[in-house]
Tab-separated table of C-alpha atoms in Angstrom:
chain	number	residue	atom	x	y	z
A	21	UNK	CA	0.000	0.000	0.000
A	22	UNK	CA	1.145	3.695	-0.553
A	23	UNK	CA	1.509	6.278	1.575
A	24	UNK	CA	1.094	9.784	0.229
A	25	UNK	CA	2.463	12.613	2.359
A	26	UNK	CA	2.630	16.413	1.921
A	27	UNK	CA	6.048	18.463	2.288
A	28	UNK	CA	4.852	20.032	5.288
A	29	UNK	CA	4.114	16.653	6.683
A	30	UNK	CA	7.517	15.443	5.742
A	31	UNK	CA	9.327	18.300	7.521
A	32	UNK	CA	7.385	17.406	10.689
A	33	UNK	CA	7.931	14.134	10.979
A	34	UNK	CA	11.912	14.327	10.091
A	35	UNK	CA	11.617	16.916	12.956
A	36	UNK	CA	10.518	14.590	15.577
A	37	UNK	CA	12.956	11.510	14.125
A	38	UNK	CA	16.280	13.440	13.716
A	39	UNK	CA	15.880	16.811	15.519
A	40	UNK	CA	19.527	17.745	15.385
A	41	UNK	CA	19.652	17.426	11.477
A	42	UNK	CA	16.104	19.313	10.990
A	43	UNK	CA	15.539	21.856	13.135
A	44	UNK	CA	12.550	23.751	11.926
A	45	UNK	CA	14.213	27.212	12.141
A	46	UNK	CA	16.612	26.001	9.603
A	47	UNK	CA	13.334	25.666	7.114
A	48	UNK	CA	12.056	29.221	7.137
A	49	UNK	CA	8.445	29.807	5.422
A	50	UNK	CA	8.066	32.138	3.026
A	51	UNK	CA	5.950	34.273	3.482
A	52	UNK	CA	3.193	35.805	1.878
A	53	UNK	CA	0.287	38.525	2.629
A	54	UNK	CA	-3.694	38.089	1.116
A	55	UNK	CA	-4.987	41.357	2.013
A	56	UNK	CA	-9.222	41.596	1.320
A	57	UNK	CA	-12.452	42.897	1.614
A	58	UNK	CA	-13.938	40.144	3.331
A	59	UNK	CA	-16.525	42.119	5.565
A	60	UNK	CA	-17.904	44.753	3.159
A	61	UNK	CA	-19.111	44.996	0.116
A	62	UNK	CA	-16.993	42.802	-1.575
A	63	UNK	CA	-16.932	40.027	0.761
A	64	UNK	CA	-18.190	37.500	-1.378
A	65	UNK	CA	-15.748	38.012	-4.112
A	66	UNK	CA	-12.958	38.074	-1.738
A	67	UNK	CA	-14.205	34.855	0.335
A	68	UNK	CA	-14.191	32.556	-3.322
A	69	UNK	CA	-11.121	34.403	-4.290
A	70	UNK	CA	-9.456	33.154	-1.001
A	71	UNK	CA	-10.627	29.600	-1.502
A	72	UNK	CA	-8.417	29.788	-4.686
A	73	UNK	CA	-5.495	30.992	-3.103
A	74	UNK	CA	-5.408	28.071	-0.412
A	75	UNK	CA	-6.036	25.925	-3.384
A	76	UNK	CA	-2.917	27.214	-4.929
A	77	UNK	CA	-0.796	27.083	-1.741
A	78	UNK	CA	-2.170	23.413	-0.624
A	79	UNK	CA	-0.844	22.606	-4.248
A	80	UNK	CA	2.576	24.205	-3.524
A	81	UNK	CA	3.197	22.343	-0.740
A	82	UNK	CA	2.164	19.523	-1.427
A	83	UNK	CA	4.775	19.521	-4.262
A	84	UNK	CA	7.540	20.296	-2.159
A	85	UNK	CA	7.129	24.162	-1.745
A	86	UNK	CA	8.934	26.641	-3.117
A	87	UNK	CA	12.655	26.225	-3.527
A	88	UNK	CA	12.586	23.466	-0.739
A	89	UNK	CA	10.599	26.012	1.065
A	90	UNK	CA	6.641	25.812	2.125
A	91	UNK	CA	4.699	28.801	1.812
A	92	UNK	CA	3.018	30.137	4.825
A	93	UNK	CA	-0.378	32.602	3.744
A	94	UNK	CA	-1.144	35.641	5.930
A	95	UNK	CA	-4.724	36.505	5.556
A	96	UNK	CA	-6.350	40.109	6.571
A	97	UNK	CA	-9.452	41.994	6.447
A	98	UNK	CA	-8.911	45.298	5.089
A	99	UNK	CA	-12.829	45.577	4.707
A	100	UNK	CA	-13.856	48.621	2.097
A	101	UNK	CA	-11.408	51.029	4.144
A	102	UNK	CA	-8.746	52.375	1.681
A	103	UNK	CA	-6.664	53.711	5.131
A	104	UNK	CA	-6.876	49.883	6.204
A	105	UNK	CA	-5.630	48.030	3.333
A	106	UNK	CA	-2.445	50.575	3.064
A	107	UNK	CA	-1.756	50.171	7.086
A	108	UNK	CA	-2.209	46.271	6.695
A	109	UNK	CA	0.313	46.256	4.051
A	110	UNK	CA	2.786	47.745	5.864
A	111	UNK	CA	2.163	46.146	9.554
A	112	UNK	CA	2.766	42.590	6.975
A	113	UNK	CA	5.743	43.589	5.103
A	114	UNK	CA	7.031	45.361	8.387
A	115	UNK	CA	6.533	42.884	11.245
A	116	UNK	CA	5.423	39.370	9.101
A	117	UNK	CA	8.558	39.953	6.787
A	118	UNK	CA	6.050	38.852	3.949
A	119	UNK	CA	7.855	38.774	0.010
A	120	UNK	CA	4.462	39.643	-1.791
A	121	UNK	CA	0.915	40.854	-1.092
A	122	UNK	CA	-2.286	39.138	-2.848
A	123	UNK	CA	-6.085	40.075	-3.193
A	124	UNK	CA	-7.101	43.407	-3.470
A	125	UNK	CA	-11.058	45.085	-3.459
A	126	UNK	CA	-12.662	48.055	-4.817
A	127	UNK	CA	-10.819	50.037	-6.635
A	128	UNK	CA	-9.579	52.879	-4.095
A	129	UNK	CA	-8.587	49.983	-1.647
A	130	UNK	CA	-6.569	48.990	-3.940
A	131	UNK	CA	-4.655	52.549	-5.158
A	132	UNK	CA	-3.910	52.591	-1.369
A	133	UNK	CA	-2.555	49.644	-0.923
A	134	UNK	CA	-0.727	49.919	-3.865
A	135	UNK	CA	1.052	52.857	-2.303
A	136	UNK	CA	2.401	50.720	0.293
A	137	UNK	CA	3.804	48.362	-1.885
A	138	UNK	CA	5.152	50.812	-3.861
A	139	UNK	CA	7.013	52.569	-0.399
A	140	UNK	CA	7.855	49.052	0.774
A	141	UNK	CA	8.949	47.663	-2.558
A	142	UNK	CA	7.145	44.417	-2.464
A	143	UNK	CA	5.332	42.792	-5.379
A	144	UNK	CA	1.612	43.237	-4.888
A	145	UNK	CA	-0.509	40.950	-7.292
A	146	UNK	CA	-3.899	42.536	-7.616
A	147	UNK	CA	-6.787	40.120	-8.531
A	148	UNK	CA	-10.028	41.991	-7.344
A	149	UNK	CA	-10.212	45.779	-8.411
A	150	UNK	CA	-9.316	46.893	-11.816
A	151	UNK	CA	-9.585	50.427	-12.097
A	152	UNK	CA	-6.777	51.662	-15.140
A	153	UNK	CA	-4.881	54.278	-12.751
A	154	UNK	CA	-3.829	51.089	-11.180
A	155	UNK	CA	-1.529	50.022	-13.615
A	156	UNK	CA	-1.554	52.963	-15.467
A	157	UNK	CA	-0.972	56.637	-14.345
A	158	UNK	CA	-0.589	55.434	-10.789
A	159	UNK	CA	1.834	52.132	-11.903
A	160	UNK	CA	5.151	51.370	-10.536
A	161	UNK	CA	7.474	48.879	-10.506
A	162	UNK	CA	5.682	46.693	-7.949
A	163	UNK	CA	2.158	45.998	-9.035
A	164	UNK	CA	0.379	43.606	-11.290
A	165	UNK	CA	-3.191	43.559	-12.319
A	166	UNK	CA	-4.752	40.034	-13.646
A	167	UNK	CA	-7.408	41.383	-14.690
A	168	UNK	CA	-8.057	43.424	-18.008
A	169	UNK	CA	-8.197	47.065	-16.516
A	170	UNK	CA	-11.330	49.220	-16.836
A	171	UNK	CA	-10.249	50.473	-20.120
A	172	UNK	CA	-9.543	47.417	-21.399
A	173	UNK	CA	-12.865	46.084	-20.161
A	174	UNK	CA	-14.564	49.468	-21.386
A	175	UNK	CA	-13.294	48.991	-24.891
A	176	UNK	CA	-14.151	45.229	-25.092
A	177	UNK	CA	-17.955	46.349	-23.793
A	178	UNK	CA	-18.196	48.932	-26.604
A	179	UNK	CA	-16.812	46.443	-29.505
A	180	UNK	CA	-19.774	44.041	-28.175
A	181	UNK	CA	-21.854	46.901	-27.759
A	182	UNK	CA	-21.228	48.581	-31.581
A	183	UNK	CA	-22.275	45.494	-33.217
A	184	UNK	CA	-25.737	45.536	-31.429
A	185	UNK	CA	-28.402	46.747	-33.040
A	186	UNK	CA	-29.575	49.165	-30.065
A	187	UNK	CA	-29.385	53.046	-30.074
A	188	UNK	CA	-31.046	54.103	-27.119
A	189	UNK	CA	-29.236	53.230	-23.577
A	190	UNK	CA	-29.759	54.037	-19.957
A	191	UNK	CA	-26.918	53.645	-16.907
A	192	UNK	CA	-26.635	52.394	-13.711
A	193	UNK	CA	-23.718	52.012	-11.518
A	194	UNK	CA	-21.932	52.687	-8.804
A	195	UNK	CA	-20.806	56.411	-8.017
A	196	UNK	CA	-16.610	56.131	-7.196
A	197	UNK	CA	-13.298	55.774	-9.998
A	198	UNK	CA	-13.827	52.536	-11.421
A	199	UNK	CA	-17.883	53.391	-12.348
A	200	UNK	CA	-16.915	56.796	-13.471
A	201	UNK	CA	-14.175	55.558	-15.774
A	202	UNK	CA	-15.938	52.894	-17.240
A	203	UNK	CA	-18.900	54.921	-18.693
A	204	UNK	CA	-16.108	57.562	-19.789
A	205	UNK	CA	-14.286	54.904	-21.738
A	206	UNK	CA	-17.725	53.905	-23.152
A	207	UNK	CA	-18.741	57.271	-24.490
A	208	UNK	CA	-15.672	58.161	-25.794
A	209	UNK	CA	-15.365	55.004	-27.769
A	210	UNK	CA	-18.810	55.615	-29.168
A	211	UNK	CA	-17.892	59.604	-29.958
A	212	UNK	CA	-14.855	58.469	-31.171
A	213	UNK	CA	-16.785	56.180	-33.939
A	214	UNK	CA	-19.897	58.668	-34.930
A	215	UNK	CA	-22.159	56.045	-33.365
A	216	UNK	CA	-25.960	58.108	-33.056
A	217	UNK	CA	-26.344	56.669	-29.056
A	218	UNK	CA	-28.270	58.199	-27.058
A	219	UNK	CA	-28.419	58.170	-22.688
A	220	UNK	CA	-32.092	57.957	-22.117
A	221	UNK	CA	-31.225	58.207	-18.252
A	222	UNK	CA	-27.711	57.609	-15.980
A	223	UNK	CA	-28.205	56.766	-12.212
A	224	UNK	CA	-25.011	57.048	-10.015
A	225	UNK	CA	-25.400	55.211	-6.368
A	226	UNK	CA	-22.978	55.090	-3.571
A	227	UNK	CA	-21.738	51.584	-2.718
A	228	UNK	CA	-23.792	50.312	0.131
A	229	UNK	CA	-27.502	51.486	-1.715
A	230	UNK	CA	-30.249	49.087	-0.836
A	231	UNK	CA	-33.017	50.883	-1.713
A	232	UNK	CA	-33.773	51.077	-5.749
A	233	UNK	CA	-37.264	51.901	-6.040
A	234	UNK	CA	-36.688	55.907	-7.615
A	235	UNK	CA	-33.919	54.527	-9.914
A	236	UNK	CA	-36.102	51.864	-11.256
A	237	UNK	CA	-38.665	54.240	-11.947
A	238	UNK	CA	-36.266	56.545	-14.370
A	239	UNK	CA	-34.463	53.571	-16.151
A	240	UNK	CA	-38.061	52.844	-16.974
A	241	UNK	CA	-39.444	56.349	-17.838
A	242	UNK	CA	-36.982	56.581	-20.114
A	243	UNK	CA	-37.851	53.714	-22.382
A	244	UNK	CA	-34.650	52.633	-23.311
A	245	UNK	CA	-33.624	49.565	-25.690
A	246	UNK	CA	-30.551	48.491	-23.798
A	247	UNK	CA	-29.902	49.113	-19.901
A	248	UNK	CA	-26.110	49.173	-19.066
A	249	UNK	CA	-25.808	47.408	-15.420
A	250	UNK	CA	-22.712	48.337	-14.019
A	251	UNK	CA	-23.940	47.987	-10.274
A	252	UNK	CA	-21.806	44.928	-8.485
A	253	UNK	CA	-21.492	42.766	-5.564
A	254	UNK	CA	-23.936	43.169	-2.459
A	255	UNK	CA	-25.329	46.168	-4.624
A	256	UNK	CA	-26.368	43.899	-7.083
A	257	UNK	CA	-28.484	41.608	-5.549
A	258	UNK	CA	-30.469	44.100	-4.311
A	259	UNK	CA	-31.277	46.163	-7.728
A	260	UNK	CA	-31.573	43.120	-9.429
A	261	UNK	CA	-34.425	41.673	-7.158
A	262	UNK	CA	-35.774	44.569	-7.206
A	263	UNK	CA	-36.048	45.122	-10.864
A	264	UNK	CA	-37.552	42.007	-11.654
A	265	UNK	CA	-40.261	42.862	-9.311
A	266	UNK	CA	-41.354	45.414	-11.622
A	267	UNK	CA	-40.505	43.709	-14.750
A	268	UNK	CA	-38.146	45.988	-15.733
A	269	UNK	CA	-36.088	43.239	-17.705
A	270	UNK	CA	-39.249	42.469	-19.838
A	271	UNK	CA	-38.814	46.034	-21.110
A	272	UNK	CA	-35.308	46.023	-22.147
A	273	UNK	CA	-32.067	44.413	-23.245
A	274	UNK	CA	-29.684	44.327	-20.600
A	275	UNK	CA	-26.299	43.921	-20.482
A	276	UNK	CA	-23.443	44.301	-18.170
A	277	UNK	CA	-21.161	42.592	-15.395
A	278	UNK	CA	-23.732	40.850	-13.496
A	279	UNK	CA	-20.899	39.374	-10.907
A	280	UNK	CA	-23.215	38.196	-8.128
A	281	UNK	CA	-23.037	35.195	-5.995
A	282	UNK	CA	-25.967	33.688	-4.595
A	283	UNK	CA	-27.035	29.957	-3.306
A	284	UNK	CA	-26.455	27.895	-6.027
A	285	UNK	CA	-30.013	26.547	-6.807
A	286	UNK	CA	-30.919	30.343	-6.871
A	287	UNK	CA	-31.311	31.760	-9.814
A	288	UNK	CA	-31.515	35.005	-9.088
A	289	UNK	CA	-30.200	36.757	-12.762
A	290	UNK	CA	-32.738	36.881	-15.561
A	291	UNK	CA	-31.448	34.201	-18.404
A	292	UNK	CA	-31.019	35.647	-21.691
A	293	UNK	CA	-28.997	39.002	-20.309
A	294	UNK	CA	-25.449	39.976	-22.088
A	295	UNK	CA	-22.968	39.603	-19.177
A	296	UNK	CA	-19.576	41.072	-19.232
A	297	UNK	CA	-17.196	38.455	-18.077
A	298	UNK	CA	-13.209	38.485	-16.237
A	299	UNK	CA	-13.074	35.364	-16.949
A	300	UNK	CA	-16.121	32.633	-17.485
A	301	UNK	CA	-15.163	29.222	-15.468
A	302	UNK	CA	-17.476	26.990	-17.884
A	303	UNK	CA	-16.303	28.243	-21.239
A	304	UNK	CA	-12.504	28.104	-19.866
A	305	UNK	CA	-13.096	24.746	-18.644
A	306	UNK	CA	-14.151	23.662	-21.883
A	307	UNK	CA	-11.302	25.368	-23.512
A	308	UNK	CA	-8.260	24.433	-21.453
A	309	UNK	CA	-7.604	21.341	-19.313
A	310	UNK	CA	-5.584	23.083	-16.414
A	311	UNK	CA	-8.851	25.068	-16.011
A	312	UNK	CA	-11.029	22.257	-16.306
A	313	UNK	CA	-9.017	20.312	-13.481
A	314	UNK	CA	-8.878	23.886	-11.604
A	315	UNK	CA	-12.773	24.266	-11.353
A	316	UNK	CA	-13.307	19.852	-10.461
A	317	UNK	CA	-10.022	20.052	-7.616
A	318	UNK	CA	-11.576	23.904	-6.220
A	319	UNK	CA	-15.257	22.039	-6.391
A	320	UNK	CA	-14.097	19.211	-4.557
A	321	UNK	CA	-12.108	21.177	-1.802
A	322	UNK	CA	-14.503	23.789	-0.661
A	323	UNK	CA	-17.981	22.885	-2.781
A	324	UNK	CA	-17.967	26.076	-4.504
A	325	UNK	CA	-17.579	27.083	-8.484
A	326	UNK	CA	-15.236	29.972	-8.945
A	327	UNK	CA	-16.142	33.702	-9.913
A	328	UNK	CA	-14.090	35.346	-12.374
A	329	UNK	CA	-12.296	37.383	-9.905
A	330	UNK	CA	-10.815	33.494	-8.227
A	331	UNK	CA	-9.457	32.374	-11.631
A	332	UNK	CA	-7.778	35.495	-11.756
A	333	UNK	CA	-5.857	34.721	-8.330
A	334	UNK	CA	-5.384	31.490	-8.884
A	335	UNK	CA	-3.466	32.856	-11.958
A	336	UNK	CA	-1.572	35.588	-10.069
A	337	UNK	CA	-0.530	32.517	-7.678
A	338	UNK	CA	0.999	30.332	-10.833
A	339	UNK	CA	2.879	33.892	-12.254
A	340	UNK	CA	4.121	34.129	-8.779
A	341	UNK	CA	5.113	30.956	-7.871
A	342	UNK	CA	6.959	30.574	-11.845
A	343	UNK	CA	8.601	34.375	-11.473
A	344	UNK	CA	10.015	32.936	-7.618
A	345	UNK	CA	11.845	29.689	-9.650
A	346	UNK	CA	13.521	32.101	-12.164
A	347	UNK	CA	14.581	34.694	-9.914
A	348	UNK	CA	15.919	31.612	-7.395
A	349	UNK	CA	14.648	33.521	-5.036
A	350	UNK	CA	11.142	34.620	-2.417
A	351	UNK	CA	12.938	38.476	-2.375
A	352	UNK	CA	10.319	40.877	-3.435
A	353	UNK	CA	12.926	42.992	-5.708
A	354	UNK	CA	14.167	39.338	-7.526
A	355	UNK	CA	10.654	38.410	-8.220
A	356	UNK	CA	9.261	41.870	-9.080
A	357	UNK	CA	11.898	41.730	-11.778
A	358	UNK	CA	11.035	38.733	-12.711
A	359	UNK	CA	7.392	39.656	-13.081
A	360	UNK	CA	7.860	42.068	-15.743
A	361	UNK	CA	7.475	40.492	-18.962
A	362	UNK	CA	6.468	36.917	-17.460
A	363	UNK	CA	4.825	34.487	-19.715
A	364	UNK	CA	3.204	31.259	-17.797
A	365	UNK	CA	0.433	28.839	-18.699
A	366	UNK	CA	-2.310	30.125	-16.552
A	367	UNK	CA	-5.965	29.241	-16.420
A	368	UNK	CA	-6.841	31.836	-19.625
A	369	UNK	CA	-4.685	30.257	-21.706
A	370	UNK	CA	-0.788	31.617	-22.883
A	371	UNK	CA	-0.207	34.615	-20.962
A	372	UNK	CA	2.028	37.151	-20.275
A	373	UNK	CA	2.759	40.322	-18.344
A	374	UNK	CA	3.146	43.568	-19.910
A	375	UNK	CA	6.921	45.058	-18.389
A	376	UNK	CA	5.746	48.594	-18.622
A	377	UNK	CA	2.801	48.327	-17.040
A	378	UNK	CA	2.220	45.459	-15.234
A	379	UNK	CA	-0.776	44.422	-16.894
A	380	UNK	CA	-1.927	40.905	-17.896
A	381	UNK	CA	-2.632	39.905	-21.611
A	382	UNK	CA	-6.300	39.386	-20.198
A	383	UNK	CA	-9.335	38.673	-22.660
A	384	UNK	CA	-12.280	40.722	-22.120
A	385	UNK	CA	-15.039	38.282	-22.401
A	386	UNK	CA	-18.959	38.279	-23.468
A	387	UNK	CA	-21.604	36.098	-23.434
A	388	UNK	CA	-25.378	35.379	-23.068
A	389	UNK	CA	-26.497	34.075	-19.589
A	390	UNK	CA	-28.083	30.892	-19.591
A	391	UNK	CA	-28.448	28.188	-16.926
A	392	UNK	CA	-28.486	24.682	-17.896
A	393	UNK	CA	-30.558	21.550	-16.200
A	394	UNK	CA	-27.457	19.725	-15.382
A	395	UNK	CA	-25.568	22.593	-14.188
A	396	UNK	CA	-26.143	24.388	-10.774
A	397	UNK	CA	-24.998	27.842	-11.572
A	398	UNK	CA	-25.337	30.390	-14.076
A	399	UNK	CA	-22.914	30.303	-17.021
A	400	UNK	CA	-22.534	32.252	-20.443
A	401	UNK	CA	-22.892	30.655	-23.825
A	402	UNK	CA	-22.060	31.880	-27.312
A	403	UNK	CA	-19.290	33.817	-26.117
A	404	UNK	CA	-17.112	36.567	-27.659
A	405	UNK	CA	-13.599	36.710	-26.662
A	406	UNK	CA	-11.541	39.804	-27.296
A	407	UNK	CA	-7.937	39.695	-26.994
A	408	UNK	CA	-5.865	42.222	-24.704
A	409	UNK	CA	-4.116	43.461	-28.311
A	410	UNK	CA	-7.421	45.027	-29.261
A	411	UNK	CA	-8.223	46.747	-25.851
A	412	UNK	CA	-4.988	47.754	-24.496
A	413	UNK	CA	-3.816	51.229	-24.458
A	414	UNK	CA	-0.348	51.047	-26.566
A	415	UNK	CA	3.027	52.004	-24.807
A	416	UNK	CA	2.911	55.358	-26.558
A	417	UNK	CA	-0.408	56.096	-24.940
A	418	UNK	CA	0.832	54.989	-21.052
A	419	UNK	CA	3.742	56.480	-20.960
A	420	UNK	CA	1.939	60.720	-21.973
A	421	UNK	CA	-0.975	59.669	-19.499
A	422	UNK	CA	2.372	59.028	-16.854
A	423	UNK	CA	3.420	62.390	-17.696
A	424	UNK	CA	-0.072	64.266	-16.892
């Protein structure tokens, strides 16, 4: 019969047997900080996004670690406090000698923490929050977005949007830098092209709105063809249960991120809306066969399916973990070196990061949501997939918004 043991296991036990020859001091962890919203309004995000990141770490170790080395995983709640995500950062890197930082949140946690990455000089791998400033006019040597940015996602959403047949659109979303760039990207592509759109109504809420009731009324007073729904998380939920109350998705197309996680046998979104996806689990899993054993070993660990923003973690764990084995090294000024310009078989395929900025070769994708008799969760079918080369701002373009 075999025995199967971990690393971590093997350490232990070679501990107790020959204490002399393997003292656990001389095995030193490395490691590393996952800093999160996981009390606020992106708590369920964060919570899935975690389960990926112990996934990943479980799998390092069990493989030996890193450079003979296990990996030891700080988690922290920064909540949606922009002051407590920077402090966390440094309190990690200061007192918990961590070599990178993981997660991230809504957009402005993530600026802030960014700072403190930037001051500390320690490689912070952003997987939730994708505002452009990130990356872009507020980018630095030390941070890494897996996600296609806001413009990136902005431009994808107006391709998909331009071949559409619909003229008249209405807004909703959420009132802070990542809302307020998106629909900026979106009418300037539109301007840009002569398209004859018009904005039949545009409601702006803070994060945190429960209450829908007057907005619903003026998406529907205006009679639009398509609604743009750019209202997330806990947010989300709320609109969207309210809207269907009053049939407002029997009056119009729909279309938008839609990134909401609910009890599985719930199905809370209407089927047939366009959803805007970071990456779709099902039509990856079809596609690739890491991703397809991803979503089973994830599914059989902690019974969940992954959101988009957990397949982008899981793939700023494997960029990691490959960027550590070619610098020979956990230092955060090796790896962060290393980082720039990476290519690594992730769960999206061949990718690769951007050295000026940092940024992922991401897909934006787009699909209609269905849900399927045999399948417990929503998914998206006939999807479009647009490349990073046709959403990206060129090097030309970063580099004169850097100098604004």
């Amino acid at each position: 019969m075999r025995c199967h043991i971990s690393f971590l296991q093997m350490l232990v036990l070679l501990t107790i047997l020959f204490p002399g020859t393997y003292a656990l001091g001389e095995v030193q962890p490395i490691k590393i900080g996952f800093i999160g919203d996981f009390s606020s309004v992106t708590k369920a995000y964060t919570q899935n996004s975690f389960k990926a990141a112990q996934l990943a770490i479980n799998q390092f170790n069990d493989q030996g670690g890193l450079l003979g080395r296990p990996v030891q995983m700080l988690q922290r709640d920064g909540g949606n406090n922009p002051d407590d995500h920077y402090h966390l950062v440094k309190k990690l890197v200061r007192e918990k000698k961590i070599s990178a930082v993981f997660g991230g949140g809504a957009s402005p946690c993530v600026l802030k923490a960014s700072v403190a990455c930037r001051e500390e000089q320690v490689p912070y791998l952003v997987s939730i929050g994708n505002t452009q400033s990130i990356v872009v006019e507020k980018g630095h040597p030390y941070v890494f977005l897996f996600e296609p940015n806001s413009h990136m996602e902005s431009m994808g959403f107006s391709i998909f949007a331009s071949l559409m047949p619909w003229q008249r659109y209405a807004w909703i979303g959420p009132d802070y830098i990542w809302g307020r760039d998106v629909m900026g990207f979106f009418k300037q592509y539109f301007t840009k092209i002569g398209a004859p759109v018009t904005w039949t109504a545009e409601i702006w809420h803070p994060l945190g709105t429960r209450d829908y009731t007057e907005a619903i009324k003026q998406l529907m007073d205006g009679k639009p063809e398509a609604l743009v729904v750019a209202t997330w998380g806990e947010d989300l939920f709320h609109f969207v249960n309210q809207a269907k109350s009053r049939k407002l998705f029997d009056t119009m197309a729909a279309f938008g991120w839609f990134s909401v996680m609910t009890d599985e046998n719930e199905r809370l979104l209407p089927e047939g809306i366009w959803k805007i996806s970071r990456a779709p689990f099902h039509y990856l899993s079809q596609k690739y066969s890491q991703t397809h054993t991803f979503v089973k070993q994830l599914r059989q660990k902690f019974r969940v399916f992954p959101v988009d923003f957990a397949i982008c973690c899981y793939d700023s764990f494997l960029a990691w973990k490959e960027a550590v084995i070619k610098a020979g090294s956990p230092e955060p000024h090796d790896v962060a070196r290393m980082l720039k310009g990476l290519s690594f078989t992730g769960l999206r395929g061949e990718s690769s990061i951007r050295a000026l900025d940092g940024q992922l070769n991401c897909p934006a994708y787009f699909g209609r949501l269905t849900y399927l008799d045999d399948y417990p969760v929503a998914i998206i079918e006939s999807v479009m997939e647009i490349p990073a080369a046709k959403t990206w701002l060129s090097k030309e373009e970063i580099l004169i918004k850097r100098k604004k």
